[in-house]
Coordinates of N, CA, C and O and ligand atoms in Angstrom, one line a residue:
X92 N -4.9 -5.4 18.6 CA -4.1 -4.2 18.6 C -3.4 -4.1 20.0 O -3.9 -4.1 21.0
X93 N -1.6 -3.9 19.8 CA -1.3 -3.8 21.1 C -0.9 -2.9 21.3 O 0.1 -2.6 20.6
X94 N -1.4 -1.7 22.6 CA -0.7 -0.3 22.6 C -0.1 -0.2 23.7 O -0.7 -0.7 24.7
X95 N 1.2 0.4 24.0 CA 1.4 0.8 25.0 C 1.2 2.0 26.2 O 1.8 3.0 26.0
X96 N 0.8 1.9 27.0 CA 0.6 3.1 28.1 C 1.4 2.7 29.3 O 1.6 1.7 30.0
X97 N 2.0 4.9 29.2 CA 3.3 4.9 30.2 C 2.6 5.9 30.9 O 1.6 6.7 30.7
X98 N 3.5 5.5 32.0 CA 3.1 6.5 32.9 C 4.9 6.9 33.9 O 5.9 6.2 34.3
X99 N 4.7 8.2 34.0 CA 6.2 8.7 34.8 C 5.8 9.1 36.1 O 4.8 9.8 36.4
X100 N 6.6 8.8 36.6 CA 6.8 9.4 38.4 C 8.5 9.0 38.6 O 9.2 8.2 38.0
X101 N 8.9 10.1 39.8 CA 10.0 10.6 39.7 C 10.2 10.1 41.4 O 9.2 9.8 42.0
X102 N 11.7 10.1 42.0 CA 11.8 10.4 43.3 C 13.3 11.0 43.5 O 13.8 11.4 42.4
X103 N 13.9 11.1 44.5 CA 14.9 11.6 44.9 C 15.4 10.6 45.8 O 14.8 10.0 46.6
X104 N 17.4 10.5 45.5 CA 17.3 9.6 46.9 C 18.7 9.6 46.8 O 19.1 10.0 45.7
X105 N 19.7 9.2 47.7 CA 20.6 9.1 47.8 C 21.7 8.0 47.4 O 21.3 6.9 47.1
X106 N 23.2 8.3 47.3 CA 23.5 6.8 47.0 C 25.3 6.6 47.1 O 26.1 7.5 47.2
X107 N 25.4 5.5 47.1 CA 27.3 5.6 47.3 C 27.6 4.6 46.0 O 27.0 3.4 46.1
X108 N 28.2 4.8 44.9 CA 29.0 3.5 44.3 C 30.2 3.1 44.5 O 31.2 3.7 43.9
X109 N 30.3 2.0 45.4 CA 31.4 1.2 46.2 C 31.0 -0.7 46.0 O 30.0 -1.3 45.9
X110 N 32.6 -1.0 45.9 CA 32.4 -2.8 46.8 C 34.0 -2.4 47.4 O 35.1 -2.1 47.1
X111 N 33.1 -2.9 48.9 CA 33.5 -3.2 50.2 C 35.0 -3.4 50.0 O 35.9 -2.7 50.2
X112 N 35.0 -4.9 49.3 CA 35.7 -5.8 48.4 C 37.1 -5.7 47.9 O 37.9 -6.5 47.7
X113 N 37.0 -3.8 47.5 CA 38.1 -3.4 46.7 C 38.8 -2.5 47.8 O 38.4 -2.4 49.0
X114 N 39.6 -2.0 47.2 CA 40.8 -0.9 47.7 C 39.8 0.4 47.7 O 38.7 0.4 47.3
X115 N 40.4 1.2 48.1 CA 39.6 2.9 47.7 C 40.0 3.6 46.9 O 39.6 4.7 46.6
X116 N 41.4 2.6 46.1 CA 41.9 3.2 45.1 C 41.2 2.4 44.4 O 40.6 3.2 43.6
X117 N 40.8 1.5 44.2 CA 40.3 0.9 42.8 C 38.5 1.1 42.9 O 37.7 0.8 42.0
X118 N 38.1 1.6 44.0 CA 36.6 2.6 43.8 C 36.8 3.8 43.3 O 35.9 4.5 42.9
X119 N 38.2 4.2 43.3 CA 37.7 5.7 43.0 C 38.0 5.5 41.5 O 37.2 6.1 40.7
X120 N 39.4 4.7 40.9 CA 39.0 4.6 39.3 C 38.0 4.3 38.9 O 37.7 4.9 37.9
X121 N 37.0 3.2 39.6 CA 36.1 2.9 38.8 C 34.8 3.7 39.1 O 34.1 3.9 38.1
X122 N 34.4 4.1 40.0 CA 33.3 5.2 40.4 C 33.4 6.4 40.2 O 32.5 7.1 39.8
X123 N 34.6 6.9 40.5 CA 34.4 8.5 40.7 C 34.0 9.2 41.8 O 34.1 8.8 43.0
X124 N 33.5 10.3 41.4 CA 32.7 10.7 42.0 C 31.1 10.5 42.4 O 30.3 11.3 42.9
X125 N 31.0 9.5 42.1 CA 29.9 8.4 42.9 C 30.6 7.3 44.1 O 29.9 6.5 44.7
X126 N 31.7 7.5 44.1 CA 32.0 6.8 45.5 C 32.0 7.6 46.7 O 32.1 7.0 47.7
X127 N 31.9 8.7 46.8 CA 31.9 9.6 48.0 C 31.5 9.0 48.6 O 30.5 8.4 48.4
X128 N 32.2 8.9 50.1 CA 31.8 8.2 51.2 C 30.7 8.8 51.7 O 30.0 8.1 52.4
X129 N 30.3 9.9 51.6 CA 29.3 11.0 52.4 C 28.1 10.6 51.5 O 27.0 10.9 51.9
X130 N 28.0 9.8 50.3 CA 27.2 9.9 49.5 C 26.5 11.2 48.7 O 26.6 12.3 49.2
X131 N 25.8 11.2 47.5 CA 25.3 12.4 47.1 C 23.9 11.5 46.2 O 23.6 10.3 45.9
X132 N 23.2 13.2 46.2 CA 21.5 12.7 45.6 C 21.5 12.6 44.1 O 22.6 13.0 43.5
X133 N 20.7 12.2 43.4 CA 19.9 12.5 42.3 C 18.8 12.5 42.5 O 18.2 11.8 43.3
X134 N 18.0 13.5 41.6 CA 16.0 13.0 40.9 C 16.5 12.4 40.4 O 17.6 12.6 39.9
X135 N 15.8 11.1 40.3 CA 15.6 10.3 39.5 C 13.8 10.5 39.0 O 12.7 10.8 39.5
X136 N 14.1 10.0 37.7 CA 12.6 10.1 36.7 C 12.3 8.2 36.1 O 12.9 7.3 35.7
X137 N 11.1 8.4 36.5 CA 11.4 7.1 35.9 C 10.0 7.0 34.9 O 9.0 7.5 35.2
X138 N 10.3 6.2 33.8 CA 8.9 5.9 32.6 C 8.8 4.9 32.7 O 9.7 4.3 32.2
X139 N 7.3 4.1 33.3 CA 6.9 2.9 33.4 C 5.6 2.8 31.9 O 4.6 3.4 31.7
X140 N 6.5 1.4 30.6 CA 5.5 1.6 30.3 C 4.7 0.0 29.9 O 5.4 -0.9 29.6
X141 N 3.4 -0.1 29.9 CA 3.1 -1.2 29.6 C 2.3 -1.6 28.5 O 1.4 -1.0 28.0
X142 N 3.0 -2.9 28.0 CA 1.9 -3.1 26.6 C 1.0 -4.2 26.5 O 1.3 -5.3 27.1
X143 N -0.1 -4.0 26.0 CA -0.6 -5.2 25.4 C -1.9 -4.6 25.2 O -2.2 -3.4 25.0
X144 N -2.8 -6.0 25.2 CA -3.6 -6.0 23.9 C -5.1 -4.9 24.6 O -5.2 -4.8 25.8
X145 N -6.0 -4.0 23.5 CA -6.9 -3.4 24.5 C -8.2 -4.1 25.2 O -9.0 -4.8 24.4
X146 N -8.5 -4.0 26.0 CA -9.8 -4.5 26.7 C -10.8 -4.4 25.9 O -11.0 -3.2 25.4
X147 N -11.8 -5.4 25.4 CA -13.1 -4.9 24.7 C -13.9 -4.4 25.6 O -14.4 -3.4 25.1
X148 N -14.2 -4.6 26.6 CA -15.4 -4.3 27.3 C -14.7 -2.8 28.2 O -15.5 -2.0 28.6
X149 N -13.6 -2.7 28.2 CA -13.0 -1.2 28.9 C -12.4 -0.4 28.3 O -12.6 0.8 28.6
X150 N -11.4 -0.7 27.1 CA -10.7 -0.1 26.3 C -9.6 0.4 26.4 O -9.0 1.3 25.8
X151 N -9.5 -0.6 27.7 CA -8.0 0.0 28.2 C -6.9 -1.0 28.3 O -7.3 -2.0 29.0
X152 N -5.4 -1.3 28.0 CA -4.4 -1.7 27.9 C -4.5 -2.3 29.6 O -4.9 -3.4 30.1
X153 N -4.1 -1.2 30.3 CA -4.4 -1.4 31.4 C -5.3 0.2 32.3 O -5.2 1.3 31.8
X154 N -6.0 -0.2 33.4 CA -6.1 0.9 34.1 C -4.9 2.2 34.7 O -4.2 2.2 35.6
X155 N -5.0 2.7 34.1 CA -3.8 3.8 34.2 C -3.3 4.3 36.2 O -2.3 4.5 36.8
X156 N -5.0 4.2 36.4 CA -4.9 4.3 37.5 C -4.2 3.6 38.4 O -3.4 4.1 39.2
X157 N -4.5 2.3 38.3 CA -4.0 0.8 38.8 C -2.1 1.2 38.8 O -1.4 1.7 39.7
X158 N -1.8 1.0 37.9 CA -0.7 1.5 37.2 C 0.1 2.3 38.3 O 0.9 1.9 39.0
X159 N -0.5 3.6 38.1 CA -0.2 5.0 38.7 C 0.0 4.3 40.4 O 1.1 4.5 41.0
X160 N -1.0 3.4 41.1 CA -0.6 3.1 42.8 C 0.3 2.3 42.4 O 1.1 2.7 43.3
X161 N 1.1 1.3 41.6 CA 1.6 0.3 41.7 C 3.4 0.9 41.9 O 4.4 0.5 42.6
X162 N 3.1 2.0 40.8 CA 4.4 2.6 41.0 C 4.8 3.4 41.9 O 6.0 3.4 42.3
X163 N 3.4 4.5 42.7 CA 3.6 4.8 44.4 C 3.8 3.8 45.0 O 4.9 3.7 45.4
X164 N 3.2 3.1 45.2 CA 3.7 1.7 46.5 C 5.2 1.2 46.4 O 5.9 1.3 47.3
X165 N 5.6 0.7 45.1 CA 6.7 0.3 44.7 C 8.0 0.9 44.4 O 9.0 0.3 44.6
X166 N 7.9 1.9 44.1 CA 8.8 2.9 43.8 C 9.0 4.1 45.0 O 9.8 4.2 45.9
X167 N 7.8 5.1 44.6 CA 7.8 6.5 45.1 C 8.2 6.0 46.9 O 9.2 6.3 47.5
X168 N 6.7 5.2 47.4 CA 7.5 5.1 48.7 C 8.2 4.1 49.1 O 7.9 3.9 50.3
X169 N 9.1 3.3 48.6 CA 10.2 2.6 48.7 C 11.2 3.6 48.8 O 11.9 3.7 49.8
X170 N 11.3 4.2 47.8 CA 12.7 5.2 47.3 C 12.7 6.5 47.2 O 13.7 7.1 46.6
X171 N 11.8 7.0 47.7 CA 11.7 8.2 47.6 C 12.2 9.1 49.1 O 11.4 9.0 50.1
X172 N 13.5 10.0 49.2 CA 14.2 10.7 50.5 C 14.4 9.5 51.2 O 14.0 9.2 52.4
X173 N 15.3 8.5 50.3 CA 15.8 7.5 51.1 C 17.1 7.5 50.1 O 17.4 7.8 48.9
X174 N 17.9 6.8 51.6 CA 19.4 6.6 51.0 C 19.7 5.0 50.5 O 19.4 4.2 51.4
X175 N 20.0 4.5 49.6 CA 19.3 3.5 48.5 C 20.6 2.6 49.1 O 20.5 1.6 48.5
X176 N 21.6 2.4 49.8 CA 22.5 1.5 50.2 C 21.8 1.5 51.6 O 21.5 0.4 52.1
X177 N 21.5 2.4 52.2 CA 21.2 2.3 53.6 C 20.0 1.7 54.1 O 20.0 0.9 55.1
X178 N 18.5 2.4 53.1 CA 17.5 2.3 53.7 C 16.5 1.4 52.8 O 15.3 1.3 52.9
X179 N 17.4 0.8 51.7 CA 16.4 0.0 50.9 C 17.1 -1.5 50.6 O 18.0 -1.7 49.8
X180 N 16.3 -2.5 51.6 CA 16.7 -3.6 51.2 C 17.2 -4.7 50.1 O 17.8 -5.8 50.2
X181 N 16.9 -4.1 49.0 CA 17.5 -4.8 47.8 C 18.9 -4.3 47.5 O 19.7 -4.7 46.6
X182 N 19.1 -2.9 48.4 CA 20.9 -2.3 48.1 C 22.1 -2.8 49.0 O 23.3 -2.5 49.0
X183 N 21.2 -3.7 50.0 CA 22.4 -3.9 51.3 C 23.3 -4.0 50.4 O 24.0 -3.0 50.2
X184 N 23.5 -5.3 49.5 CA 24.6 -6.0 48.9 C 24.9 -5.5 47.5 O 25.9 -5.5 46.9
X185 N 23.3 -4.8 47.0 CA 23.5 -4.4 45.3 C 24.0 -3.5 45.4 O 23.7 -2.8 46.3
X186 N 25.2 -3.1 44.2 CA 25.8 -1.2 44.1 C 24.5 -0.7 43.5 O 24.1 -1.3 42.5
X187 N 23.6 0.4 44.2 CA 22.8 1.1 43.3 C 23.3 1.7 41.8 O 22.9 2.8 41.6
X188 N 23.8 1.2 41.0 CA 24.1 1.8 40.1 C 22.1 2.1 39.4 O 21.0 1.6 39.8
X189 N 22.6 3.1 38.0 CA 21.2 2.8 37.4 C 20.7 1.7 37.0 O 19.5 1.5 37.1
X190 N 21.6 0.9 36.4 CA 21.2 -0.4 36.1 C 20.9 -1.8 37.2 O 20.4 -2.9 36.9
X191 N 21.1 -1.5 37.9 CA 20.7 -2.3 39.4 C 19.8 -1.3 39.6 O 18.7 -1.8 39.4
X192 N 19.6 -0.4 39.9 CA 18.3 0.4 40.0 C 16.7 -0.1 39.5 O 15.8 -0.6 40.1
X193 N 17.1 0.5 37.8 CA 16.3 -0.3 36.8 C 15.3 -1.4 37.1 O 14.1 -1.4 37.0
X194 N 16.6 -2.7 37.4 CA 16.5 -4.0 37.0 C 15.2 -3.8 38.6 O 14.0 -3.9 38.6
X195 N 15.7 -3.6 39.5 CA 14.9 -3.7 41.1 C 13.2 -3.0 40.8 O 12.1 -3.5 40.8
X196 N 13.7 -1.9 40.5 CA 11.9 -1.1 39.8 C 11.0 -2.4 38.6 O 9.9 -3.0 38.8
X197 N 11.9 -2.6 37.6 CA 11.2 -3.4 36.7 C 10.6 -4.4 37.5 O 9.4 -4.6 37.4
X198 N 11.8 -5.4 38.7 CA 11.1 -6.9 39.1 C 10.0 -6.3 40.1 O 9.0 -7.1 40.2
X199 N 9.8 -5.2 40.7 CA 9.2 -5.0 41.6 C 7.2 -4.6 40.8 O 6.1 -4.9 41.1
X200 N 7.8 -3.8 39.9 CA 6.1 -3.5 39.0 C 6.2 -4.9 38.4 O 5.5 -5.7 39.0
X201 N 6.7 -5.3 37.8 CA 6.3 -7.0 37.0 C 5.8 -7.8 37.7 O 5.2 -8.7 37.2
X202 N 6.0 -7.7 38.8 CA 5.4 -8.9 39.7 C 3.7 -8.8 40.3 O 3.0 -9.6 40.9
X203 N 3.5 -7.4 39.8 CA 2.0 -6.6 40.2 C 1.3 -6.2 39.0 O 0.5 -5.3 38.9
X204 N 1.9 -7.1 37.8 CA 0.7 -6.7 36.8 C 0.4 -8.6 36.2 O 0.7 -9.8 36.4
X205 N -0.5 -7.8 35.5 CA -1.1 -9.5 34.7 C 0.0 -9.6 33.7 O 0.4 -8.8 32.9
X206 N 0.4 -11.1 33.9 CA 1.5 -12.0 32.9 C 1.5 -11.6 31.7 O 2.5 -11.5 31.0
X207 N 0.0 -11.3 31.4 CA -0.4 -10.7 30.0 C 0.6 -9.6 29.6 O 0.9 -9.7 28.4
X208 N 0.9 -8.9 29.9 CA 1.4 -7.4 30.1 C 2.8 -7.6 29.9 O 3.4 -8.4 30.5
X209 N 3.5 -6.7 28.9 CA 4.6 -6.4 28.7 C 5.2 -5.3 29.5 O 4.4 -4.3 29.6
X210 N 6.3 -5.1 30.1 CA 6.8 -4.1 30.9 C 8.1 -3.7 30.2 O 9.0 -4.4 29.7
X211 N 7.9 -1.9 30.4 CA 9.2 -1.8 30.0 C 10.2 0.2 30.8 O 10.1 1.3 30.3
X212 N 10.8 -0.1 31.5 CA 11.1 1.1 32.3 C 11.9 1.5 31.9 O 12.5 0.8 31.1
X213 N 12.3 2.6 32.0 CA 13.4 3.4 31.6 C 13.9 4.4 33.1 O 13.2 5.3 33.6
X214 N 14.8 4.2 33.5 CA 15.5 4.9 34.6 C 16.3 6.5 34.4 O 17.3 6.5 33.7
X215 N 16.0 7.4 34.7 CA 17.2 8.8 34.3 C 17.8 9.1 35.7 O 17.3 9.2 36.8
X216 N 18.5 9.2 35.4 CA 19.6 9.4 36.7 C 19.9 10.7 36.5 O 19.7 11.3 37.6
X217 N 20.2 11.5 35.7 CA 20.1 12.8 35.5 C 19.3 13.1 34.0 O 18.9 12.1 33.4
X218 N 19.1 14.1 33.6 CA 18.3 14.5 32.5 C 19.0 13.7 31.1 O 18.3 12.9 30.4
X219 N 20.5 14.0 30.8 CA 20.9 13.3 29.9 C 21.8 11.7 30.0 O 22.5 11.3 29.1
X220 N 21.7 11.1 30.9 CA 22.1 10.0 31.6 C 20.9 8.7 31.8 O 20.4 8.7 32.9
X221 N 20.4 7.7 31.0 CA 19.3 7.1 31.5 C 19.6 5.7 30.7 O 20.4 5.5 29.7
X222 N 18.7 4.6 31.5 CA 18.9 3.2 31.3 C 17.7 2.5 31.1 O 16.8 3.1 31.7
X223 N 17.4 1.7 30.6 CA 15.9 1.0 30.0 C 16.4 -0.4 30.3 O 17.5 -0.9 30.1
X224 N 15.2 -1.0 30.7 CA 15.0 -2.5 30.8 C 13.8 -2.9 30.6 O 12.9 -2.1 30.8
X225 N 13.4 -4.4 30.0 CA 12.7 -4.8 29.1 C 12.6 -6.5 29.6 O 11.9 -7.3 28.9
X226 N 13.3 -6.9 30.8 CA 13.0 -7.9 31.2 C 14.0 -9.4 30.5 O 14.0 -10.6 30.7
X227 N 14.7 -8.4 29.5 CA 15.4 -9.5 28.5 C 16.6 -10.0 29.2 O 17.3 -10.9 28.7
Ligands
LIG473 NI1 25.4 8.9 41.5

């Protein structure tokens, strides 16, 4: 039987969508109002969830708990009241977009669970705005 268990935690953080690269005219067609140079925030929400098969002897997919620090360590205080070009190493060069977002959360919990285990996150940038990844 394979079930999945999610778990959500949220942070707040800052961000610019820019490349260096271009004009300021061709950031602002393609960003908008996510290129502000001053930058601006979102909550971000995020649903981590994992699947696979249940433990006989525990009954559990995985420890929820386990789970629950993996995404504080990795997430919450990585990105949490931080400005995500400025103060988080995987944005020097990446555009925080959500999908560069995503993709950084996913490699970061996948790398701290058992191989066994299916991962699958889902990013919201605002309430009706959100991105899922699956490792594919
Ligand atoms: Ni934005």
């Amino acid at each position: 039987m394979r079930v999945t268990v999610s778990r959500k935690a949220h942070f707040n953080a800052a961000h610019r969508l820019y490349r260096k690269d271009w004009s300021d005219e061709q950031n602002e067609v393609i960003f908008g109002k996510c290129n502000n140079p001053n930058y601006h925030g979102h909550n971000y929400e995020i649903i981590a969830s994992v699947t696979g098969e249940i433990n006989k002897d525990t009954g559990y997919v995985i420890d929820v708990k386990f789970l629950k620090n993996i995404i504080k360590e990795e997430v919450e205080e990585a990105f949490d009241h931080k400005n995500l070009n400025l103060d988080v190493k995987e944005f020097k060069i990446l555009n925080p977009t959500a999908e560069n977002i995503v993709v950084v959360i996913y490699n970061k919990i996948k790398e701290k669970l058992d191989p066994k285990l299916d991962l699958e996150v889902t990013l919201y940038e605002t309430p009706r705005n959100f991105v899922t990844y699956s490792g594919k």
